[in-house]
CSV table of C-alpha atoms in Angstrom, one decimal:
chain,number,residue,atom,x,y,z
A,1,MET,CA,0.0,0.0,0.0
A,2,LEU,CA,2.8,2.4,0.8
A,3,ILE,CA,4.6,1.4,-2.4
A,4,TYR,CA,1.4,2.3,-4.3
A,5,ARG,CA,1.8,5.9,-3.1
A,6,PHE,CA,5.0,6.4,-5.0
A,7,LEU,CA,4.0,4.8,-8.3
A,8,PRO,CA,3.6,7.2,-11.3
A,9,GLU,CA,0.0,8.3,-11.9
A,10,ASN,CA,-0.2,6.6,-15.2
A,11,VAL,CA,0.8,3.3,-13.6
A,12,LYS,CA,-1.5,3.4,-10.5
A,13,GLN,CA,-4.7,2.3,-12.2
A,14,PRO,CA,-3.2,-0.7,-14.0
A,15,ALA,CA,-1.4,-1.6,-10.8
A,16,PHE,CA,-4.7,-1.5,-8.8
A,17,ILE,CA,-6.3,-3.8,-11.4
A,18,ILE,CA,-3.5,-6.3,-11.0
A,19,ILE,CA,-3.9,-6.1,-7.2
A,20,SER,CA,-7.6,-6.8,-7.6
A,21,LEU,CA,-7.0,-9.8,-9.9
A,22,VAL,CA,-4.6,-11.2,-7.3
A,23,PHE,CA,-7.2,-10.7,-4.6
A,24,LEU,CA,-9.7,-12.7,-6.8
A,25,ALA,CA,-7.1,-15.3,-7.6
A,26,VAL,CA,-6.7,-16.4,-4.0
A,27,SER,CA,-10.5,-16.9,-3.7
A,28,ASP,CA,-12.8,-19.4,-5.3
A,29,ILE,CA,-11.9,-20.0,-8.9
A,30,ALA,CA,-15.5,-20.3,-10.1
A,31,ALA,CA,-16.5,-16.9,-8.6
A,32,ALA,CA,-13.3,-15.3,-9.7
A,33,SER,CA,-13.7,-16.6,-13.3
A,34,GLY,CA,-17.3,-15.4,-13.5
A,35,ILE,CA,-16.4,-11.9,-12.2
A,36,ILE,CA,-13.4,-11.5,-14.5
A,37,MET,CA,-15.2,-12.6,-17.7
A,38,THR,CA,-18.2,-10.4,-16.9
A,39,ALA,CA,-15.8,-7.5,-16.1
A,40,LEU,CA,-14.0,-7.9,-19.4
A,41,ALA,CA,-17.3,-8.1,-21.4
A,42,THR,CA,-18.7,-5.1,-19.6
A,43,ALA,CA,-15.5,-3.1,-20.1
A,44,GLY,CA,-15.5,-4.0,-23.8
A,45,TYR,CA,-19.1,-2.8,-24.0
A,46,GLY,CA,-18.0,0.5,-22.4
A,47,LYS,CA,-15.2,0.9,-24.9
A,48,ILE,CA,-17.4,0.4,-28.1
A,49,SER,CA,-20.5,2.2,-26.7
A,50,VAL,CA,-19.3,5.6,-28.1
A,51,ASN,CA,-19.7,4.1,-31.6
A,52,LEU,CA,-22.8,2.2,-30.8
A,53,LYS,CA,-24.7,5.4,-29.9
A,54,LYS,CA,-24.9,6.2,-33.6
A,55,ARG,CA,-27.0,3.1,-34.1
A,56,PRO,CA,-29.7,3.0,-31.4
A,57,VAL,CA,-31.2,-0.3,-32.3
A,58,ILE,CA,-27.9,-2.2,-32.3
A,59,PHE,CA,-26.9,-0.3,-29.1
A,60,PHE,CA,-30.1,-1.6,-27.4
A,61,LEU,CA,-29.6,-5.1,-28.7
A,62,ILE,CA,-26.1,-5.3,-27.3
A,63,THR,CA,-26.9,-3.5,-24.0
A,64,VAL,CA,-29.6,-6.1,-23.0
A,65,PRO,CA,-27.3,-9.2,-23.2
A,66,VAL,CA,-24.5,-7.3,-21.3
A,67,ILE,CA,-27.0,-6.6,-18.4
A,68,LEU,CA,-28.4,-10.2,-18.6
A,69,LEU,CA,-24.8,-11.5,-18.3
A,70,SER,CA,-24.5,-9.9,-14.9
A,71,VAL,CA,-27.9,-11.1,-13.8
A,72,CYS,CA,-27.2,-14.7,-14.9
A,73,GLY,CA,-23.8,-14.6,-13.3
A,74,LEU,CA,-25.3,-13.6,-9.9
A,75,VAL,CA,-28.0,-16.2,-10.1
A,76,LEU,CA,-25.6,-19.0,-11.1
A,77,LEU,CA,-23.1,-18.2,-8.4
A,78,SER,CA,-25.9,-18.0,-5.8
A,79,VAL,CA,-27.0,-21.5,-6.7
A,80,TYR,CA,-23.4,-22.7,-6.7
A,81,TYR,CA,-22.6,-21.4,-3.3
A,82,LYS,CA,-25.9,-22.5,-1.8
A,83,TRP,CA,-24.9,-26.0,-2.9
A,84,LYS,CA,-21.3,-25.6,-1.7
A,85,TYR,CA,-22.4,-24.4,1.8
A,86,GLU,CA,-25.5,-26.6,2.1
A,87,ASN,CA,-24.4,-27.8,5.5
A,88,ALA,CA,-23.5,-24.3,6.8
A,89,HIS,CA,-26.0,-22.5,9.0
A,90,SER,CA,-28.2,-19.8,7.4
A,91,PHE,CA,-26.3,-16.6,6.7
A,92,LEU,CA,-22.9,-18.3,6.1
A,93,ARG,CA,-24.2,-19.7,2.8
A,94,PHE,CA,-23.3,-16.7,0.8
A,95,CYS,CA,-20.9,-16.1,-2.1
A,96,PRO,CA,-17.3,-15.3,-1.0
A,97,PHE,CA,-16.3,-11.7,-1.0
A,98,GLY,CA,-18.9,-9.2,-2.3
A,99,THR,CA,-19.9,-11.0,-5.5
A,100,ALA,CA,-23.3,-9.5,-5.4
A,101,PHE,CA,-21.9,-6.0,-5.1
A,102,PHE,CA,-19.8,-6.5,-8.2
A,103,TYR,CA,-22.8,-7.7,-10.3
A,104,MET,CA,-25.1,-4.9,-9.0
A,105,GLN,CA,-22.4,-2.4,-10.1
A,106,ALA,CA,-21.9,-4.1,-13.5
A,107,ILE,CA,-25.7,-3.9,-14.1
A,108,ARG,CA,-25.9,-0.2,-13.1
A,109,PHE,CA,-22.7,0.5,-15.2
A,110,ALA,CA,-24.2,-0.9,-18.4
A,111,ALA,CA,-27.6,0.8,-17.8
A,112,ASP,CA,-25.9,4.2,-17.1
A,113,ILE,CA,-23.9,4.0,-20.3
A,114,TYR,CA,-27.0,3.3,-22.3
A,115,ARG,CA,-28.9,6.2,-20.5
A,116,GLU,CA,-26.0,8.5,-21.3
A,117,LYS,CA,-25.2,9.2,-17.6
A,118,ILE,CA,-21.5,8.5,-18.1
A,119,VAL,CA,-19.3,10.7,-20.2
A,120,LEU,CA,-17.9,8.7,-23.2
A,121,PRO,CA,-15.5,7.4,-24.4
A,122,LEU,CA,-14.3,5.0,-21.8
A,123,SER,CA,-11.0,3.2,-21.7
A,124,VAL,CA,-10.9,-0.4,-20.8
A,125,ASN,CA,-8.6,0.5,-17.9
A,126,ASP,CA,-11.2,3.0,-16.5
A,127,SER,CA,-14.0,0.4,-16.7
A,128,LEU,CA,-11.9,-2.4,-15.2
A,129,GLY,CA,-10.6,-0.1,-12.5
A,130,TYR,CA,-14.2,0.7,-11.5
A,131,LEU,CA,-15.6,-2.9,-11.8
A,132,LEU,CA,-12.6,-4.6,-10.1
A,133,PHE,CA,-11.9,-2.1,-7.3
A,134,TYR,CA,-11.1,-4.8,-4.8
A,135,PRO,CA,-11.8,-3.1,-1.5
A,136,ARG,CA,-15.5,-3.0,-2.6
A,137,LEU,CA,-15.3,-6.7,-3.4
A,138,VAL,CA,-15.1,-7.3,0.4
A,139,MET,CA,-18.4,-5.7,1.4
A,140,GLY,CA,-19.3,-3.0,-1.0
A,141,PRO,CA,-20.6,-0.4,-1.1
A,142,VAL,CA,-22.4,-0.3,-4.4
A,143,MET,CA,-21.2,2.9,-6.2
A,144,THR,CA,-21.9,4.3,-9.6
A,145,TYR,CA,-19.1,5.0,-12.1
A,146,ASN,CA,-19.4,8.7,-11.6
A,147,GLU,CA,-19.2,8.3,-7.8
A,148,HIS,CA,-16.1,6.1,-8.3
A,149,LYS,CA,-14.5,8.6,-10.6
A,150,SER,CA,-15.1,11.3,-8.0
A,151,LEU,CA,-13.6,9.0,-5.3
A,152,LEU,CA,-10.4,8.7,-7.4
A,153,ASP,CA,-10.2,12.4,-8.1
A,154,THR,CA,-10.5,13.4,-4.4
A,155,GLY,CA,-8.4,10.5,-3.1
A,156,SER,CA,-5.2,11.5,-1.3
A,157,GLN,CA,-2.8,8.9,0.0
A,158,SER,CA,-0.8,9.8,3.1
A,159,PHE,CA,0.6,8.2,6.2
A,160,GLU,CA,-2.3,9.6,8.2
A,161,ASN,CA,-4.9,8.0,5.9
A,162,THR,CA,-3.0,4.8,5.9
A,163,GLY,CA,-2.8,4.8,9.7
A,164,GLU,CA,-6.5,5.6,10.0
A,165,GLY,CA,-7.3,2.9,7.4
A,166,LEU,CA,-5.3,0.3,9.3
A,167,GLN,CA,-7.1,1.1,12.5
A,168,LEU,CA,-10.5,0.8,10.7
A,169,PHE,CA,-9.5,-2.5,9.2
A,170,ILE,CA,-8.4,-3.9,12.6
A,171,ARG,CA,-11.6,-2.8,14.2
A,172,GLY,CA,-13.6,-4.5,11.5
A,173,LEU,CA,-11.5,-7.7,11.9
A,174,ALA,CA,-12.1,-7.6,15.6
A,175,LYS,CA,-15.8,-7.2,15.1
A,176,LYS,CA,-15.8,-10.3,13.0
A,177,LEU,CA,-13.4,-12.6,14.9
A,178,LEU,CA,-13.7,-11.4,18.5
A,179,ILE,CA,-17.4,-10.6,18.7
A,180,ALA,CA,-19.4,-12.3,15.9
A,181,ASP,CA,-17.4,-15.6,16.0
A,182,VAL,CA,-17.5,-15.8,19.7
A,183,ILE,CA,-21.3,-15.4,19.6
A,184,ASP,CA,-21.3,-18.1,16.9
A,185,MET,CA,-19.3,-20.5,19.0
A,186,VAL,CA,-21.9,-20.3,21.8
A,187,PHE,CA,-25.2,-20.0,20.0
A,188,SER,CA,-24.7,-21.6,16.6
A,189,PRO,CA,-26.1,-24.9,17.8
A,190,LEU,CA,-29.4,-23.1,18.4
A,191,TYR,CA,-29.7,-21.6,14.9
A,192,GLY,CA,-31.6,-23.1,12.0
A,193,THR,CA,-33.8,-25.9,13.1
A,194,VAL,CA,-35.5,-24.8,16.3
A,195,ASN,CA,-36.3,-27.2,19.1
A,196,GLY,CA,-40.1,-27.1,19.6
A,197,GLU,CA,-39.5,-27.3,23.3
A,198,ALA,CA,-37.4,-24.2,23.5
A,199,SER,CA,-38.5,-21.8,26.2
A,200,LEU,CA,-39.7,-18.2,25.6
A,201,LEU,CA,-36.4,-16.9,27.1
A,202,MET,CA,-34.3,-19.2,24.9
A,203,SER,CA,-36.2,-18.3,21.7
A,204,TRP,CA,-35.7,-14.6,22.2
A,205,LEU,CA,-32.1,-15.1,23.2
A,206,THR,CA,-31.4,-17.2,20.1
A,207,VAL,CA,-32.9,-14.6,17.7
A,208,PHE,CA,-31.0,-11.8,19.6
A,209,ALA,CA,-27.7,-13.7,19.3
A,210,PHE,CA,-28.3,-14.3,15.6
A,211,SER,CA,-29.0,-10.6,14.9
A,212,MET,CA,-25.8,-9.6,16.9
A,213,GLU,CA,-23.7,-12.1,15.0
A,214,LEU,CA,-25.1,-11.1,11.6
A,215,TYR,CA,-24.6,-7.4,12.3
A,216,PHE,CA,-21.0,-7.7,13.6
A,217,THR,CA,-20.1,-10.0,10.7
A,218,VAL,CA,-21.4,-7.7,7.9
A,219,ALA,CA,-20.4,-4.5,9.7
A,220,GLY,CA,-17.0,-5.9,10.4
A,221,PHE,CA,-16.5,-6.8,6.7
A,222,GLY,CA,-17.8,-3.3,5.9
A,223,ASP,CA,-15.2,-1.7,8.1
A,224,MET,CA,-12.4,-3.8,6.6
A,225,ALA,CA,-13.5,-2.8,3.1
A,226,LYS,CA,-13.6,0.9,4.1
A,227,GLY,CA,-10.3,0.6,5.9
A,228,THR,CA,-8.6,-1.1,3.0
A,229,ALA,CA,-9.7,1.6,0.6
A,230,LEU,CA,-8.6,4.4,3.0
A,231,CYS,CA,-5.1,2.9,3.1
A,232,TYR,CA,-4.9,3.8,-0.6
A,233,GLY,CA,-6.4,7.3,0.2
A,234,PHE,CA,-9.9,6.6,-1.0
A,235,ARG,CA,-12.8,7.3,1.4
A,236,VAL,CA,-15.7,5.0,0.4
A,237,PRO,CA,-19.2,5.6,2.0
A,238,ASP,CA,-20.4,3.5,4.9
A,239,SER,CA,-22.2,0.2,4.2
A,240,TYR,CA,-23.7,-0.1,7.7
A,241,LYS,CA,-24.3,2.3,10.6
A,242,ASN,CA,-26.2,1.5,13.8
A,243,PRO,CA,-29.6,0.2,12.8
A,244,LEU,CA,-30.3,-2.5,15.3
A,245,PHE,CA,-31.1,-0.3,18.3
A,246,SER,CA,-32.2,2.8,16.4
A,247,GLY,CA,-35.8,2.3,17.6
A,248,SER,CA,-37.0,3.5,14.2
A,249,LEU,CA,-37.9,1.3,11.2
A,250,SER,CA,-37.3,4.2,8.8
A,251,ARG,CA,-33.8,4.6,10.2
A,252,PHE,CA,-33.2,0.8,10.1
A,253,GLY,CA,-34.1,0.9,6.4
A,254,ASP,CA,-31.6,3.8,5.9
A,255,GLU,CA,-28.7,2.3,7.8
A,256,TRP,CA,-28.8,-1.5,6.9
A,257,ASN,CA,-26.7,-2.3,3.9
A,258,ILE,CA,-27.1,1.3,2.8
A,259,SER,CA,-25.9,1.2,-0.8
A,260,ALA,CA,-27.5,-2.1,-1.7
A,261,VAL,CA,-30.9,-1.1,-0.3
A,262,SER,CA,-30.6,2.3,-2.1
A,263,TRP,CA,-29.9,0.5,-5.4
A,264,CYS,CA,-33.0,-1.6,-4.9
A,265,LYS,CA,-35.1,1.5,-4.0
A,266,GLY,CA,-33.9,3.1,-7.2
A,267,LEU,CA,-35.8,0.5,-9.1
A,268,PHE,CA,-39.0,1.8,-7.6
A,269,SER,CA,-38.1,5.4,-7.2
A,270,ALA,CA,-41.4,6.5,-8.9
A,271,LEU,CA,-43.4,4.9,-6.1
A,272,LEU,CA,-41.2,6.4,-3.3
A,273,ARG,CA,-41.7,10.1,-4.2
A,274,ASN,CA,-44.8,10.6,-2.0
A,275,ASN,CA,-45.9,9.5,1.4
A,276,LYS,CA,-49.2,7.8,0.4
A,277,TRP,CA,-49.9,4.1,0.3
A,278,GLN,CA,-48.1,3.6,-3.0
A,279,SER,CA,-44.9,4.5,-1.0
A,280,VAL,CA,-45.6,1.4,1.1
A,281,ILE,CA,-45.9,-0.7,-2.0
A,282,GLY,CA,-42.7,0.7,-3.4
A,283,MET,CA,-40.8,0.1,-0.2
A,284,THR,CA,-42.1,-3.4,0.1
A,285,ALA,CA,-41.1,-4.1,-3.5
A,286,ALA,CA,-37.6,-2.7,-3.0
A,287,TRP,CA,-36.9,-4.8,0.1
A,288,THR,CA,-38.3,-7.9,-1.6
A,289,VAL,CA,-35.8,-7.4,-4.4
A,290,PHE,CA,-33.1,-6.8,-1.7
A,291,SER,CA,-34.0,-10.1,0.1
A,292,ILE,CA,-33.8,-12.0,-3.2
A,293,TRP,CA,-30.3,-10.5,-3.6
A,294,TYR,CA,-29.4,-12.1,-0.3
A,295,ARG,CA,-30.7,-15.5,-1.4
A,296,PRO,CA,-33.6,-16.5,-3.6
A,297,GLU,CA,-35.6,-18.5,-1.0
A,298,LEU,CA,-39.1,-18.2,0.3
A,299,LYS,CA,-38.1,-17.4,3.8
A,300,MET,CA,-35.9,-14.6,2.6
A,301,VAL,CA,-38.6,-13.2,0.4
A,302,ILE,CA,-41.0,-13.3,3.5
A,303,TRP,CA,-38.3,-11.4,5.5
A,304,GLY,CA,-38.0,-8.8,2.8
A,305,ILE,CA,-41.8,-8.3,2.4
A,306,TRP,CA,-42.2,-8.1,6.2
A,307,ILE,CA,-39.4,-5.5,6.8
A,308,GLY,CA,-40.2,-3.5,3.7
A,309,PHE,CA,-43.9,-3.3,4.5
A,310,TRP,CA,-43.4,-2.0,8.0
A,311,ILE,CA,-40.7,0.5,6.9
A,312,GLY,CA,-43.3,1.9,4.5
A,313,ILE,CA,-46.0,1.9,7.2
A,314,ASP,CA,-43.6,3.7,9.5
A,315,ARG,CA,-43.0,6.5,7.0
A,316,LEU,CA,-46.7,6.8,6.3
A,317,LEU,CA,-47.6,7.0,10.0
A,318,LYS,CA,-44.9,9.5,10.8
A,319,ASP,CA,-46.4,12.0,8.4
A,320,LYS,CA,-50.0,11.5,9.7
A,321,PHE,CA,-49.3,11.2,13.4
A,322,LYS,CA,-46.5,13.5,14.5
A,323,ARG,CA,-46.7,12.5,18.2
A,324,ILE,CA,-46.4,8.7,18.5
A,325,PRO,CA,-45.4,7.6,22.1
A,326,SER,CA,-41.8,6.5,22.1
A,327,LEU,CA,-42.5,3.5,24.2
A,328,PHE,CA,-45.1,2.2,21.7
A,329,TYR,CA,-42.8,3.1,18.8
A,330,GLY,CA,-39.8,1.3,20.2
A,331,THR,CA,-41.9,-1.8,21.1
A,332,VAL,CA,-43.2,-2.1,17.5
A,333,PHE,CA,-39.7,-1.7,16.2
A,334,PHE,CA,-38.2,-4.5,18.2
A,335,LEU,CA,-41.2,-6.9,17.5
A,336,VAL,CA,-41.0,-6.2,13.8
A,337,THR,CA,-37.2,-6.7,13.5
A,338,PHE,CA,-37.1,-9.7,15.8
A,339,PHE,CA,-39.9,-11.5,13.9
A,340,GLY,CA,-37.9,-10.7,10.8
A,341,TRP,CA,-34.7,-12.1,12.2
A,342,ALA,CA,-36.6,-15.2,13.1
A,343,PHE,CA,-37.2,-15.9,9.4
A,344,PHE,CA,-33.7,-14.8,8.4
A,345,SER,CA,-32.1,-17.2,10.9
A,346,ALA,CA,-34.3,-20.2,10.1
A,347,ASP,CA,-33.3,-23.0,7.8
A,348,SER,CA,-36.7,-23.0,6.0
A,349,PHE,CA,-40.0,-21.2,5.8
A,350,SER,CA,-41.7,-23.7,8.1
A,351,GLU,CA,-38.9,-23.3,10.7
A,352,GLY,CA,-39.3,-19.6,10.5
A,353,ILE,CA,-43.0,-19.9,11.3
A,354,ARG,CA,-42.2,-22.2,14.2
A,355,LEU,CA,-39.7,-19.8,15.6
A,356,VAL,CA,-42.1,-16.9,15.4
A,357,GLY,CA,-44.6,-19.1,17.3
A,358,LEU,CA,-42.0,-19.7,20.0
A,359,LEU,CA,-41.3,-16.0,20.3
A,360,LEU,CA,-45.0,-15.6,21.1
A,361,GLY,CA,-44.8,-18.2,23.8
A,362,GLY,CA,-45.8,-21.3,21.8
A,363,SER,CA,-43.8,-23.7,23.9
A,364,GLY,CA,-45.7,-22.8,27.1
A,365,SER,CA,-42.5,-22.4,29.0
A,366,ILE,CA,-41.0,-19.1,30.1
A,367,ALA,CA,-37.5,-20.4,31.1
A,368,LYS,CA,-35.7,-23.7,31.7
A,369,ALA,CA,-32.6,-24.7,33.7
A,370,GLN,CA,-30.5,-25.2,30.5
A,371,ASP,CA,-31.1,-21.5,29.6
A,372,LEU,CA,-28.7,-20.6,32.4
A,373,TYR,CA,-25.8,-22.3,30.6
A,374,TYR,CA,-26.2,-20.1,27.5
A,375,LEU,CA,-26.7,-17.0,29.7
A,376,LYS,CA,-23.5,-17.7,31.6
A,377,SER,CA,-21.5,-18.7,28.4
A,378,GLY,CA,-22.7,-15.9,26.1
A,379,GLY,CA,-24.4,-13.3,28.2
A,380,PHE,CA,-21.3,-11.1,28.7
A,381,ILE,CA,-20.3,-11.0,25.0
A,382,LEU,CA,-23.9,-10.3,24.0
A,383,LEU,CA,-24.0,-7.3,26.4
A,384,ILE,CA,-20.7,-6.0,24.8
A,385,ALA,CA,-22.1,-6.6,21.4
A,386,ALA,CA,-25.4,-4.9,22.2
A,387,TYR,CA,-23.6,-1.8,23.5
A,388,GLY,CA,-21.3,-1.7,20.5
A,389,ALA,CA,-24.3,-2.0,18.1
A,390,THR,CA,-25.8,1.2,19.6
A,391,GLY,CA,-22.9,3.3,18.4
A,392,ASN,CA,-22.8,5.0,21.8
A,393,PHE,CA,-19.1,4.0,22.4
A,394,THR,CA,-18.0,5.8,19.2
A,395,SER,CA,-20.1,8.9,20.1
A,396,VAL,CA,-18.5,9.0,23.6
A,397,MET,CA,-15.0,8.7,22.2
A,398,GLU,CA,-15.7,11.6,19.7
A,399,ARG,CA,-16.8,13.8,22.6
A,400,LEU,CA,-13.8,12.9,24.7
A,401,LYS,CA,-11.4,13.8,21.8
A,402,ARG,CA,-12.7,17.4,21.9
A,403,ILE,CA,-11.0,17.8,25.3
A,404,PRO,CA,-7.3,18.4,24.6
A,405,VAL,CA,-5.9,16.4,27.5
A,406,LEU,CA,-8.1,13.4,26.9
A,407,SER,CA,-7.5,13.6,23.2
A,408,LYS,CA,-3.7,13.2,23.8
A,409,ILE,CA,-4.3,10.3,26.2
A,410,ILE,CA,-6.6,8.6,23.6
A,411,LYS,CA,-3.9,9.0,20.9
A,412,CYS,CA,-1.3,7.5,23.1
A,413,ILE,CA,-3.3,4.4,24.0
A,414,THR,CA,-4.8,3.8,20.5
A,415,ILE,CA,-1.7,2.2,19.0
A,416,PRO,CA,-1.2,-0.3,21.9
A,417,VAL,CA,-4.9,-1.2,21.9
A,418,MET,CA,-4.9,-1.7,18.1
A,419,LEU,CA,-1.8,-3.9,18.4
A,420,ILE,CA,-3.5,-6.0,21.1
A,421,LEU,CA,-6.6,-6.4,19.0
A,422,MET,CA,-4.4,-7.4,16.0
A,423,VAL,CA,-2.5,-10.0,18.0
A,424,LEU,CA,-5.8,-11.5,19.3
A,425,CYS,CA,-7.2,-11.6,15.8
A,426,PHE,CA,-4.1,-13.4,14.5
A,427,VAL,CA,-4.3,-15.9,17.4
A,428,VAL,CA,-7.9,-16.7,16.4
A,429,LEU,CA,-7.0,-17.0,12.7
A,430,ALA,CA,-4.1,-19.2,13.5
A,431,THR,CA,-6.0,-21.5,15.8
A,432,GLN,CA,-9.5,-21.7,14.2
A,433,TYR,CA,-9.3,-20.7,10.5
A,434,ASP,CA,-7.8,-21.7,7.3
A,435,ILE,CA,-5.9,-18.7,5.9
A,436,PHE,CA,-8.6,-17.7,3.4
A,437,GLU,CA,-11.7,-18.7,5.4
A,438,LEU,CA,-12.6,-15.1,6.0
A,439,GLN,CA,-13.4,-14.7,2.4
A,440,TRP,CA,-15.4,-17.9,2.3
A,441,LYS,CA,-17.5,-16.6,5.2
A,442,GLY,CA,-18.0,-13.1,3.8
A,443,ALA,CA,-21.6,-12.1,3.6
A,444,MET,CA,-22.9,-10.4,0.5
C-alpha cells in the first residue's frame, strides 16, 4: 500500500487492477472466473459504446445481453454457493467476498452507459478499475461509475490516511473474529432448526444472538472494506451504521446495507416520491428485491416483504401522526425486527413460522434450567455486542477527543490497543481458521 503511493500516476490504475486480480485469484476459482469474464465483457461494451450510440437499435440489442450476463452470473453463483455451503447454517451460505456488489455495479454501469449518464468514451482501464476495485469486493458499497471517478479524483494517499485505514481494518477484523465468531461458538447450535420445546427466554435469546452475530459479521467486513480503501487514500461511503437499536424502522431501512438497499429502492423510485400508500408498496417491493439478492428462497422473500412493508408503514404514519409515544414506537420496532430475524435465521420457511410461534410463547415455558448455561456462556459477550451496536461508544469517544488532554491520552493508547486487537485476531486466525476462510464466510 505504501509502495502504491510512490507509483507514477499513469501506472497506479493498471497496478490496482492487477492487485484486484490477485485478490480474486486467492479466492474461489468459479466466482473469480465469472467476475473476470463479466468485467471484461462489460468493459468492452463501455469501450465500443461511443460508436454504438450512432446506431440506437444495435446499441439496445447489445446492452440487453450485457446486463443479462451480470444477472445470470449472480443467479448461477448464488445457486453454486448454496450447494457448496448446504451444511453451513443460514447466513454463512453466501458467495465469498462481495460477489453481489460486483454484479449490481456491473448492471448499473451498463444501464448508465445506455442512458448517457456516463461521459464517453471510456477506456478499458477506466472500466476495469471501477468494476474490479477490490476493497469493494469485500463488502461494497455499491457505487456508480461517476461516484467512483469522484472518489479517485478526491483521493489522497498519506501516512495519516494509511494509519486511519489500518485502524479501521483492525476494528472490522475484531468485530468479525472477537465478537461475531465468539457469539457463533456459543449460540450456533441453536440456529436453523428450532427445538419445539425451547422456552420463551431461549427463543428470544437465540434470535437476539443471531442478529448480533449477523450485524457484527457484515459491519466488520464493511469496516475492513472501508479501511482497505482508506489505506490507498480513498474514502468510500459507509455500508452499515447502527440500525439494530435505532428504535425507528425508517432509520433501520436507511442504515442497513445502505448502498445495496438504495440500489433496490432506485428501481421503484417513482413509487417512493410521495408519502401515500403507494410508497408502502414501493418500499415493500424494494426490500423484496433486496431479500432475493441475499438469497432466492421463500423465507428470505418473506423477510424482505415483512421488513419493507413495515418500513413503508412507519414512514406513512410519521407523516400522519406527529406524536407517537416513544415506548409504543420502540416496542413495535423490536417486535417487527425480531420476527424478521426469526425468518432470516431459520433454515426453512416452516422453521421460521415455528420460531415466530416460540417468540410468542408457543412452547408454554418461560424459562428452563438449561437456559442458564447459555446466559453464563454468552451473556457477557452479548452485552458487549449490544452496547457496540448502539454506536454510543463511538459517540462518547468523539466527545472525549474534543477535550485536549483526553485527546492526547486517547492518541497514546490507541496504537497499543490496536496492536493487542491485531494479535488477538491473528491468534484466532491461527487456531481456528484456514488462511482464506474469512473470504469464504464473507456475507454479501
